[in-house]
Short mmCIF file of C-alpha atoms in Angstrom, two decimals:
data_model
loop_
_atom_site.label_atom_id
_atom_site.label_comp_id
_atom_site.label_asym_id
_atom_site.label_seq_id
_atom_site.Cartn_x
_atom_site.Cartn_y
_atom_site.Cartn_z
CA MET A 1 10.07 8.57 -31.20
CA SER A 2 8.54 10.75 -28.15
CA LYS A 3 8.58 7.47 -26.26
CA THR A 4 11.85 6.57 -26.67
CA LYS A 5 13.12 10.19 -25.40
CA GLN A 6 10.92 10.53 -22.19
CA LEU A 7 12.30 7.10 -21.71
CA LEU A 8 15.95 8.01 -21.74
CA SER A 9 15.13 11.31 -19.88
CA LEU A 10 13.26 9.04 -17.48
CA LEU A 11 16.82 7.15 -17.35
CA CYS A 12 18.85 9.67 -17.31
CA ARG A 13 16.98 11.41 -14.36
CA ARG A 14 17.47 8.48 -12.68
CA LEU A 15 21.35 8.17 -13.07
CA LEU A 16 21.82 11.80 -12.61
CA PRO A 17 20.59 12.11 -8.63
CA THR A 18 23.24 9.16 -7.81
CA THR A 19 25.74 11.13 -9.87
CA CYS A 20 25.85 14.12 -8.83
CA CYS A 21 23.21 15.51 -6.05
CA LEU A 22 25.14 14.72 -2.67
CA ALA A 23 21.19 13.87 -1.09
CA PRO A 24 18.85 15.20 -3.07
CA PHE A 25 16.05 14.00 -0.91
CA SER A 26 16.65 14.99 2.73
CA ALA A 27 18.41 17.83 0.96
CA ASN A 28 14.83 18.73 0.30
CA SER A 29 13.22 18.10 2.85
CA GLN A 30 15.36 20.50 4.85
CA ILE A 31 13.77 23.52 2.64
CA PRO A 32 10.94 25.05 4.71
CA SER A 33 8.64 26.09 1.73
CA LEU A 34 7.48 25.37 -1.37
CA SER A 35 6.38 29.02 -2.42
CA SER A 36 9.80 30.49 -1.60
CA HIS A 37 12.20 31.43 -4.87
CA LEU A 38 14.91 29.42 -3.75
CA GLN A 39 15.21 27.29 -6.54
CA SER A 40 19.07 27.78 -8.09
CA SER A 41 19.00 27.35 -11.60
CA SER A 42 22.25 27.73 -12.81
CA ARG A 43 22.95 27.45 -16.07
CA ALA A 44 25.48 24.70 -16.02
CA PRO A 45 24.92 22.52 -18.57
CA LEU A 46 24.37 19.39 -18.39
CA PRO A 47 26.80 16.70 -16.62
CA LEU A 48 26.92 13.22 -18.61
CA GLY A 49 27.24 14.81 -22.44
CA LEU A 50 23.53 14.72 -22.76
CA ASP A 51 23.55 17.65 -24.96
CA PHE A 52 22.93 15.23 -27.63
CA PHE A 53 19.28 15.19 -25.81
CA PRO A 54 17.68 18.19 -27.67
CA ASN A 55 15.20 18.33 -25.14
CA PRO A 56 15.26 21.77 -23.29
CA LYS A 57 12.53 20.45 -21.08
CA THR A 58 14.87 18.64 -18.32
CA TYR A 59 14.90 21.19 -15.82
CA LEU A 60 14.24 19.63 -12.04
CA LEU A 61 13.55 21.87 -9.51
CA SER A 62 16.05 22.35 -7.59
CA PHE A 63 15.60 23.73 -3.88
CA CYS A 64 18.76 22.66 -2.83
CA SER A 65 20.49 25.50 -0.99
CA GLN A 66 23.31 23.84 0.68
CA SER A 67 23.93 21.05 -1.83
CA ALA A 68 26.94 21.93 -3.89
CA ALA A 69 25.42 19.76 -7.09
CA LYS A 70 22.31 20.47 -9.03
CA LEU A 71 19.95 17.76 -9.66
CA ASP A 72 19.46 18.99 -13.62
CA SER A 73 20.00 22.69 -14.02
CA THR A 74 18.92 23.51 -17.36
CA PRO A 75 16.34 26.14 -17.28
CA LYS A 76 12.95 25.31 -17.94
CA ARG A 77 11.46 26.31 -21.10
CA CYS A 78 8.25 26.37 -23.22
CA TRP A 79 8.21 23.85 -25.81
CA ASN A 80 5.80 26.15 -28.04
CA CYS A 81 6.91 29.52 -27.43
CA VAL A 82 10.62 29.42 -25.77
CA ALA A 83 9.37 31.71 -22.77
CA ASP A 84 11.04 31.05 -19.71
CA ALA A 85 8.97 28.74 -16.90
CA PRO A 86 8.03 30.91 -13.60
CA SER A 87 10.27 30.47 -10.68
CA SER A 88 7.12 29.73 -8.35
CA THR A 89 4.78 28.00 -9.93
CA PRO A 90 5.12 24.32 -10.92
CA PHE A 91 5.50 24.43 -14.74
CA LEU A 92 2.46 22.81 -16.12
CA TYR A 93 1.39 24.65 -18.34
CA CYS A 94 2.87 27.80 -19.93
CA ASP A 95 0.96 31.07 -19.37
CA SER A 96 2.99 32.80 -22.12
CA CYS A 97 1.10 30.87 -25.09
CA ARG A 98 -1.57 28.77 -23.49
CA THR A 99 0.14 25.43 -24.16
CA ILE A 100 0.77 22.20 -21.68
CA GLN A 101 4.04 21.08 -20.59
CA PRO A 102 4.48 17.34 -20.83
CA VAL A 103 5.07 15.32 -17.36
CA ASP A 104 8.30 16.69 -15.38
CA LEU A 105 7.91 13.60 -12.70
CA SER A 106 10.63 15.43 -10.86
CA ILE A 107 7.49 17.74 -9.57
CA ASP A 108 5.70 16.08 -6.65
CA TYR A 109 2.16 15.85 -5.82
CA PHE A 110 3.74 18.59 -2.72
CA GLN A 111 4.66 21.09 -5.70
CA ILE A 112 1.48 20.44 -7.70
CA PHE A 113 -1.27 21.90 -5.28
CA GLY A 114 1.54 24.37 -4.23
CA LEU A 115 2.10 22.94 -0.28
CA GLU A 116 4.75 22.82 1.65
CA LYS A 117 6.06 18.60 1.95
CA LYS A 118 4.83 17.98 5.68
CA TYR A 119 1.39 15.49 6.22
CA GLU A 120 -0.67 17.83 7.87
CA ILE A 121 -1.86 20.16 4.85
CA GLU A 122 -5.11 22.21 4.17
CA VAL A 123 -7.42 19.46 2.46
CA ASP A 124 -10.25 22.01 2.07
CA GLY A 125 -7.82 24.08 -0.42
CA LEU A 126 -7.14 21.02 -2.25
CA GLU A 127 -10.21 21.00 -4.47
CA ARG A 128 -10.03 24.22 -5.41
CA MET A 129 -6.61 24.21 -6.74
CA TYR A 130 -7.80 21.02 -8.15
CA LYS A 131 -10.04 21.95 -10.32
CA ASP A 132 -8.25 25.53 -11.32
CA TRP A 133 -5.61 22.63 -12.63
CA GLN A 134 -8.09 21.19 -14.34
CA LYS A 135 -9.20 24.64 -15.83
CA LYS A 136 -5.91 24.28 -17.75
CA LEU A 137 -4.88 20.97 -18.44
CA HIS A 138 -8.12 19.21 -18.86
CA PRO A 139 -8.04 16.54 -22.59
CA ASP A 140 -11.50 18.32 -23.45
CA LEU A 141 -9.93 21.46 -23.52
CA VAL A 142 -7.44 20.64 -26.62
CA HIS A 143 -8.87 18.85 -29.40
CA SER A 144 -8.11 21.64 -31.74
CA LYS A 145 -4.35 21.25 -30.52
CA SER A 146 -2.25 19.42 -31.82
CA GLU A 147 -1.22 15.56 -30.76
CA LYS A 148 1.41 16.48 -29.28
CA GLU A 149 -0.38 18.76 -27.17
CA ARG A 150 -3.73 16.07 -26.51
CA GLU A 151 -0.69 13.53 -25.64
CA TYR A 152 0.26 16.25 -22.82
CA ALA A 153 -2.76 17.26 -22.19
CA ALA A 154 -3.84 13.55 -21.00
CA GLU A 155 -0.81 12.46 -19.03
CA GLN A 156 -0.67 16.12 -16.92
CA SER A 157 -4.42 15.72 -15.79
CA ALA A 158 -4.10 12.07 -15.14
CA ARG A 159 -1.18 13.05 -13.16
CA VAL A 160 -3.26 16.07 -11.15
CA ILE A 161 -5.65 13.51 -10.49
CA ASP A 162 -3.71 11.13 -9.15
CA ALA A 163 -1.62 14.26 -6.96
CA TYR A 164 -5.09 15.15 -5.72
CA ARG A 165 -6.47 12.43 -5.02
CA THR A 166 -3.28 10.50 -3.36
CA LEU A 167 -3.00 13.86 -0.94
CA SER A 168 -6.54 14.25 -0.03
CA LYS A 169 -6.95 10.74 1.74
CA PRO A 170 -4.21 10.65 4.89
CA LEU A 171 -3.42 7.14 4.19
CA SER A 172 -2.35 7.67 0.95
CA ARG A 173 -0.78 11.07 1.61
CA ALA A 174 1.69 8.97 4.61
CA VAL A 175 2.48 6.44 2.20
CA TYR A 176 3.15 8.71 -0.27
CA ILE A 177 4.60 11.20 2.08
CA LEU A 178 7.15 8.23 3.21
CA ARG A 179 8.14 6.74 -0.69
CA LEU A 180 9.05 10.64 -0.94
CA GLU A 181 11.51 10.18 1.69
CA GLY A 182 12.92 6.79 -0.34
CA VAL A 183 10.66 4.77 2.67
CA ASP A 184 8.38 2.07 0.97
CA VAL A 185 6.25 -0.33 3.19
CA ASP A 186 7.53 -3.91 2.03
CA GLU A 187 4.72 -6.01 0.44
CA GLU A 188 5.97 -9.15 1.16
CA GLN A 189 6.65 -8.93 4.40
CA THR A 190 4.19 -10.22 6.97
CA VAL A 191 3.84 -8.76 10.55
CA SER A 192 3.47 -10.65 13.66
CA ASP A 193 2.58 -7.75 16.14
CA PRO A 194 0.38 -9.94 18.37
CA GLU A 195 -1.51 -7.28 20.17
CA LEU A 196 -2.11 -5.27 17.31
CA LEU A 197 -3.60 -8.49 14.95
CA THR A 198 -4.99 -9.75 17.80
CA GLU A 199 -6.91 -6.22 18.06
CA ILE A 200 -7.44 -6.42 14.56
CA MET A 201 -8.85 -9.74 14.70
CA GLU A 202 -11.09 -8.65 16.96
CA ILE A 203 -12.26 -5.86 15.17
CA ARG A 204 -13.10 -7.94 12.50
CA GLU A 205 -14.60 -10.75 14.47
CA ALA A 206 -17.14 -7.72 15.70
CA VAL A 207 -18.00 -6.40 12.69
CA GLU A 208 -19.06 -9.93 11.23
CA GLU A 209 -20.78 -10.82 14.05
CA ALA A 210 -22.68 -7.18 14.05
CA PRO A 211 -26.34 -7.51 14.84
CA ASP A 212 -27.52 -4.58 13.24
CA SER A 213 -26.68 -1.46 11.56
CA GLN A 214 -26.19 0.55 15.41
CA ALA A 215 -23.64 -2.03 16.41
CA LEU A 216 -21.58 -1.57 12.74
CA ASN A 217 -22.05 1.93 13.36
CA GLN A 218 -20.82 2.21 16.53
CA ILE A 219 -17.18 -0.23 15.77
CA GLN A 220 -17.05 2.75 12.95
CA SER A 221 -16.90 5.66 14.82
CA ARG A 222 -14.41 3.32 17.04
CA MET A 223 -12.22 2.91 14.00
CA LYS A 224 -12.31 6.73 12.85
CA GLU A 225 -11.20 7.47 16.56
CA LYS A 226 -8.03 5.03 15.86
CA LEU A 227 -7.58 6.28 12.00
CA GLU A 228 -7.28 9.71 13.51
CA GLU A 229 -5.22 8.58 16.74
CA THR A 230 -3.37 6.82 14.53
CA SER A 231 -2.73 9.81 11.83
CA ASP A 232 -1.63 11.74 14.74
CA SER A 233 1.35 9.38 15.71
CA PHE A 234 2.09 8.92 12.13
CA GLU A 235 2.02 13.39 12.20
CA ASP A 236 4.57 13.14 15.38
CA ALA A 237 6.88 9.87 14.42
CA PHE A 238 7.20 11.59 10.66
CA ARG A 239 8.59 14.83 12.05
CA ARG A 240 10.80 13.37 14.26
CA ARG A 241 12.25 11.68 11.53
CA ASN A 242 11.61 8.22 12.76
CA PHE A 243 10.84 6.35 9.81
CA ASP A 244 10.33 2.71 11.27
CA GLU A 245 7.74 3.78 13.48
CA ALA A 246 5.89 5.97 10.83
CA VAL A 247 5.69 2.99 8.44
CA THR A 248 4.10 1.10 11.76
CA CYS A 249 1.78 3.69 12.01
CA THR A 250 0.76 3.61 7.84
CA GLN A 251 0.11 -0.45 8.57
CA ARG A 252 -1.84 0.64 11.51
CA MET A 253 -3.85 2.73 9.42
CA THR A 254 -4.06 0.35 6.44
CA TYR A 255 -5.68 -2.68 8.97
CA TYR A 256 -8.06 0.00 10.34
CA GLN A 257 -9.13 1.08 7.19
CA ARG A 258 -9.61 -1.49 5.88
CA ALA A 259 -11.94 -2.81 8.80
CA SER A 260 -13.83 0.29 7.79
CA GLU A 261 -14.39 -0.65 4.20
CA GLU A 262 -15.46 -3.80 5.40
CA ILE A 263 -18.33 -2.04 7.63
CA LEU A 264 -19.28 0.02 4.99
CA LYS A 265 -19.44 -3.01 2.74
CA LYS A 266 -22.08 -4.80 5.16
CA LEU A 267 -24.24 -1.28 5.82
CA MET B 1 -24.15 -23.93 12.52
CA LEU B 2 -20.13 -24.48 10.17
CA ARG B 3 -21.68 -23.56 6.89
CA LEU B 4 -23.56 -20.22 9.32
CA VAL B 5 -20.11 -19.71 10.42
CA ALA B 6 -18.23 -19.88 7.05
CA SER B 7 -21.08 -18.27 5.13
CA ARG B 8 -20.69 -15.48 7.73
CA LEU B 9 -17.11 -15.59 6.91
CA LEU B 10 -17.43 -15.73 3.36
CA GLY B 11 -20.46 -12.51 3.25
CA THR B 12 -16.99 -10.40 5.16
CA ALA B 13 -14.66 -11.67 2.37
CA SER B 14 -13.62 -9.43 -0.70
CA ARG B 15 -16.17 -9.57 -3.36
CA GLU B 16 -13.55 -10.00 -5.98
CA VAL B 17 -15.22 -13.34 -6.13
CA PRO B 18 -18.26 -13.14 -8.11
CA SER B 19 -21.25 -15.08 -7.73
CA ARG B 20 -20.52 -17.31 -10.82
CA PRO B 21 -17.26 -17.40 -11.30
CA LEU B 22 -17.08 -19.51 -13.98
CA GLN B 23 -19.66 -18.15 -16.44
CA ILE B 24 -19.26 -13.91 -16.25
CA LEU B 25 -15.18 -14.32 -15.30
CA PRO B 26 -13.82 -17.98 -16.58
CA ARG B 27 -10.29 -18.56 -15.30
CA LEU B 28 -10.15 -15.79 -12.90
CA TYR B 29 -9.72 -17.89 -10.10
CA HIS B 30 -8.08 -21.31 -10.14
CA GLU B 31 -11.20 -23.69 -9.63
CA ASN B 32 -9.21 -25.10 -6.26
CA VAL B 33 -8.92 -21.64 -4.57
CA ILE B 34 -13.16 -21.48 -5.45
CA ASP B 35 -13.08 -24.86 -4.34
CA HIS B 36 -11.69 -23.71 -0.74
CA TYR B 37 -13.68 -20.29 -0.91
CA ASN B 38 -17.07 -22.29 -1.45
CA ASN B 39 -16.20 -24.99 0.71
CA PRO B 40 -14.12 -23.94 3.01
CA ARG B 41 -12.73 -26.60 5.45
CA ASN B 42 -11.26 -26.32 8.94
CA VAL B 43 -12.95 -22.90 9.69
CA GLY B 44 -12.94 -22.19 13.24
CA SER B 45 -11.38 -21.51 16.69
CA PHE B 46 -9.54 -23.70 19.15
CA ASP B 47 -8.51 -22.75 22.76
CA LYS B 48 -5.90 -20.51 23.05
CA ASN B 49 -5.29 -21.02 26.14
CA ASP B 50 -5.06 -25.25 25.54
CA PRO B 51 -1.44 -25.92 26.39
CA ASN B 52 -1.83 -28.36 23.19
CA VAL B 53 -2.76 -25.57 21.02
CA GLY B 54 -0.55 -23.78 18.93
CA THR B 55 -1.61 -19.96 17.67
CA GLY B 56 -0.25 -18.28 14.69
CA LEU B 57 -1.77 -14.69 14.08
CA VAL B 58 -0.24 -12.90 11.02
CA GLY B 59 -0.84 -10.01 8.93
CA ALA B 60 -0.18 -8.95 5.33
CA PRO B 61 0.18 -4.83 6.36
CA ALA B 62 0.15 -3.70 2.72
CA CYS B 63 -3.01 -5.26 2.27
CA GLY B 64 -4.46 -5.33 5.32
CA ASP B 65 -5.51 -9.19 5.50
CA VAL B 66 -4.88 -11.08 8.80
CA MET B 67 -4.66 -14.53 9.04
CA LYS B 68 -4.78 -17.28 12.72
CA LEU B 69 -4.01 -20.95 12.33
CA GLN B 70 -4.00 -23.06 14.83
CA ILE B 71 -2.83 -26.58 15.31
CA LYS B 72 -3.44 -28.79 17.81
CA ILE B 73 -0.77 -30.92 19.14
CA ASP B 74 -1.27 -35.02 20.22
CA GLU B 75 0.69 -35.06 23.48
CA GLU B 76 2.32 -38.20 23.20
CA SER B 77 3.51 -38.28 19.57
CA GLY B 78 4.07 -34.58 18.93
CA LYS B 79 2.18 -34.69 16.01
CA ILE B 80 -0.31 -32.25 14.47
CA VAL B 81 -3.85 -33.99 15.02
CA ASP B 82 -6.34 -30.79 13.91
CA ALA B 83 -5.79 -27.77 12.32
CA CYS B 84 -8.32 -24.58 12.00
CA PHE B 85 -8.24 -21.11 10.43
CA LYS B 86 -9.80 -17.60 10.19
CA THR B 87 -8.81 -15.69 8.22
CA PHE B 88 -10.01 -12.46 7.14
CA GLY B 89 -8.97 -11.30 3.24
CA CYS B 90 -8.99 -11.71 -0.39
CA GLY B 91 -9.85 -15.10 -1.54
CA SER B 92 -6.58 -16.59 -2.12
CA ALA B 93 -5.91 -15.70 1.31
CA ILE B 94 -8.38 -17.60 2.60
CA ALA B 95 -7.89 -20.05 0.17
CA SER B 96 -4.17 -20.37 0.97
CA SER B 97 -4.93 -20.99 4.83
CA SER B 98 -7.63 -23.29 4.30
CA VAL B 99 -4.93 -25.82 1.93
CA ALA B 100 -2.23 -25.14 5.19
CA THR B 101 -4.72 -26.27 7.51
CA GLU B 102 -5.32 -29.74 5.11
CA TRP B 103 -2.04 -29.79 4.58
CA VAL B 104 -0.98 -29.78 8.46
CA LYS B 105 -2.97 -32.90 9.84
CA GLY B 106 -1.48 -35.82 10.48
CA LYS B 107 1.84 -34.49 10.26
CA SER B 108 4.69 -34.10 12.72
CA MET B 109 5.65 -30.33 13.81
CA ASP B 110 9.02 -30.26 12.22
CA GLU B 111 8.04 -31.99 8.85
CA VAL B 112 5.26 -29.03 8.71
CA LEU B 113 7.76 -26.12 8.76
CA THR B 114 9.11 -27.59 5.50
CA ILE B 115 5.99 -26.95 3.86
CA LYS B 116 6.84 -23.81 1.11
CA ASN B 117 4.53 -21.00 -0.51
CA THR B 118 5.22 -21.70 -3.82
CA GLU B 119 4.37 -25.05 -2.94
CA ILE B 120 0.58 -23.74 -2.03
CA ALA B 121 1.09 -20.95 -4.71
CA LYS B 122 1.66 -23.99 -6.82
CA HIS B 123 -1.72 -25.58 -5.82
CA LEU B 124 -3.94 -22.66 -6.53
CA SER B 125 -2.11 -21.54 -9.29
CA LEU B 126 -1.72 -18.64 -7.30
CA PRO B 127 -1.37 -15.16 -9.84
CA PRO B 128 1.95 -13.39 -9.21
CA VAL B 129 0.10 -10.28 -7.14
CA LYS B 130 -0.98 -12.73 -5.01
CA LEU B 131 1.67 -15.00 -3.98
CA HIS B 132 1.73 -12.61 -0.59
CA CYS B 133 -1.08 -14.70 0.36
CA SER B 134 0.36 -17.77 0.20
CA MET B 135 3.22 -16.41 2.14
CA LEU B 136 1.47 -15.49 4.55
CA ALA B 137 -0.06 -18.69 5.01
CA GLU B 138 3.65 -20.03 5.00
CA ASP B 139 4.36 -17.88 7.95
CA ALA B 140 1.04 -18.93 10.30
CA ILE B 141 2.52 -22.02 9.83
CA LYS B 142 5.87 -21.24 11.34
CA ALA B 143 4.09 -19.06 13.84
CA ALA B 144 1.49 -21.54 14.72
CA VAL B 145 4.34 -24.11 15.46
CA LYS B 146 6.94 -21.55 17.39
CA ASP B 147 4.02 -21.04 19.56
CA ALA B 148 3.20 -25.43 20.64
CA GLU B 149 6.87 -25.52 20.74
CA ALA B 150 6.95 -22.75 23.19
CA LYS B 151 4.14 -24.12 24.81
CA ARG B 152 5.46 -27.95 25.03
CA ALA B 153 8.63 -26.64 26.56
CA LYS B 154 7.17 -24.22 29.37
CA MET B 155 4.96 -27.96 30.08
CA ASN B 156 8.17 -29.41 29.53
CA GLY B 157 10.04 -27.50 32.07
CA SER B 158 7.41 -27.13 34.84
CA SER B 159 7.16 -31.37 34.77
CA LYS B 160 10.40 -31.31 35.19
CA ALA B 161 10.80 -29.02 38.04
CA ALA B 162 7.90 -31.03 39.34
CA ASP B 163 9.96 -34.47 39.55
CA VAL B 164 12.72 -32.69 40.42
CA ASN B 165 10.87 -31.88 43.62
#
C-alpha cells in the first residue's frame, strides 16, 4: 500500500512542475545560498485536487522567491509526532521525536550536505556531515522500531551514501549537477572529435606499451593533471552556463578517468 | 607477434570477461563474443597517411570507449581489400569492431554503408545495455568510408588538375 502511495506521489511530483511551476530548475539555480531561509511554504492546497492523498509529507522545499507558483507547498510535518519540519536543514530526520522520515526526492544531494548547488565544493567537510547523517539514519539503529521506519532508514541512508559518493568525486559531481539543470549526457551518442580521440588513443596505447611501473606512474600523473585542468574548464563553462561545453568537458574527464583506471589495473 | 599484440590488447580490455566464462558464468557473453575476444581478427594499424587507407576514429563518451577502424581500398575497383581495428573498451566493443572488420572485407564502400548495428548486435547476441557498442562499430565503418572517400576525391581532384596542365 505504501509502495503505491510512493509511486503516486512520485508521479504527482513529476506532473506538478510542468503544470504549476514556471521554471523550477532555472529558478533554483538563481538562489545564492541553501542555508538562507528562503523557502516559502504557503498554505495553498495542492492543485490537481490531490487532497485524497493523505500524505502530509509531500512538501517540496521551494526556493523560488520569484516564481509565482510553488511546487508542492504543504508544510512538511513529521509523520510520527506531527511536529513542523525545521526550515534550515533538509528534513530527513525529525529531531523532536527522533524518527526517520521517508525519502523526499525533491531534496537534492547538495541540500543533504547543506551545500550551495555549485560544482566547486568543500570536499573535506563532506565526510563529517556524511557520518553525522548516518548516526541518525543508519538501519542498524532502528532494529527495535516499526517496519515502516526501518524501511525509511534503509532508503534514507542509501540515498545519503549515494549523495556522498556522487559529490565526493569531481566527475560524478559534474554529471550530477548537469542533470539537475536538466542536461543529460546521451549514452547512445558517439563522439568523433578527432583531436580528442587521437589523444586518447595515444594515451591508451602508451599505457598498453609501458615498459615498467615508472612509465605508468608518469602517465598517471599526466592524467591527474589533465583531469584537474578539465575539471577547471568544466567549472568555468558551467558557471557561464555554457552547457554544451560543460558536457564536452565531462566527456573528456570520462576518458581521462578511464585511462587512469586502466593504469591502476596494470600497476 | 600478432598474438603478442592481441594478448596485450586483451590485457588492457575490461575485466568483465572472466578467464573461464563457460564454467564460472555460463551464458554471460555469447560464444561469438568470446570467440572474437580470444581470437581477435584483424587487430592492428595501417599507415594513416597512405592515400588508400581510410581511418574511422570514434568514441563513446558515456563509457570512455575508443575505437579505430581502418580500411584499405583497392585503387582500381574501389573495393575494400583489407581492414584492421584497434579498440579500447569492453569485450562487446572489441567483438563488435572485430566483426565489422570481417564483414567489410571484399565489399564496396557503398555496400558497407548498409551494415547496420542491429545486424552486428544480433550476430553477437548483445544485451540491450551493450547495444551502443554495435552502434559504435557502425559509426566507425561510416567514418572510415568517409575518410577514404575524401582521400579519393582529393586524389582525383589533384590528378585531374595535373591532366589539365
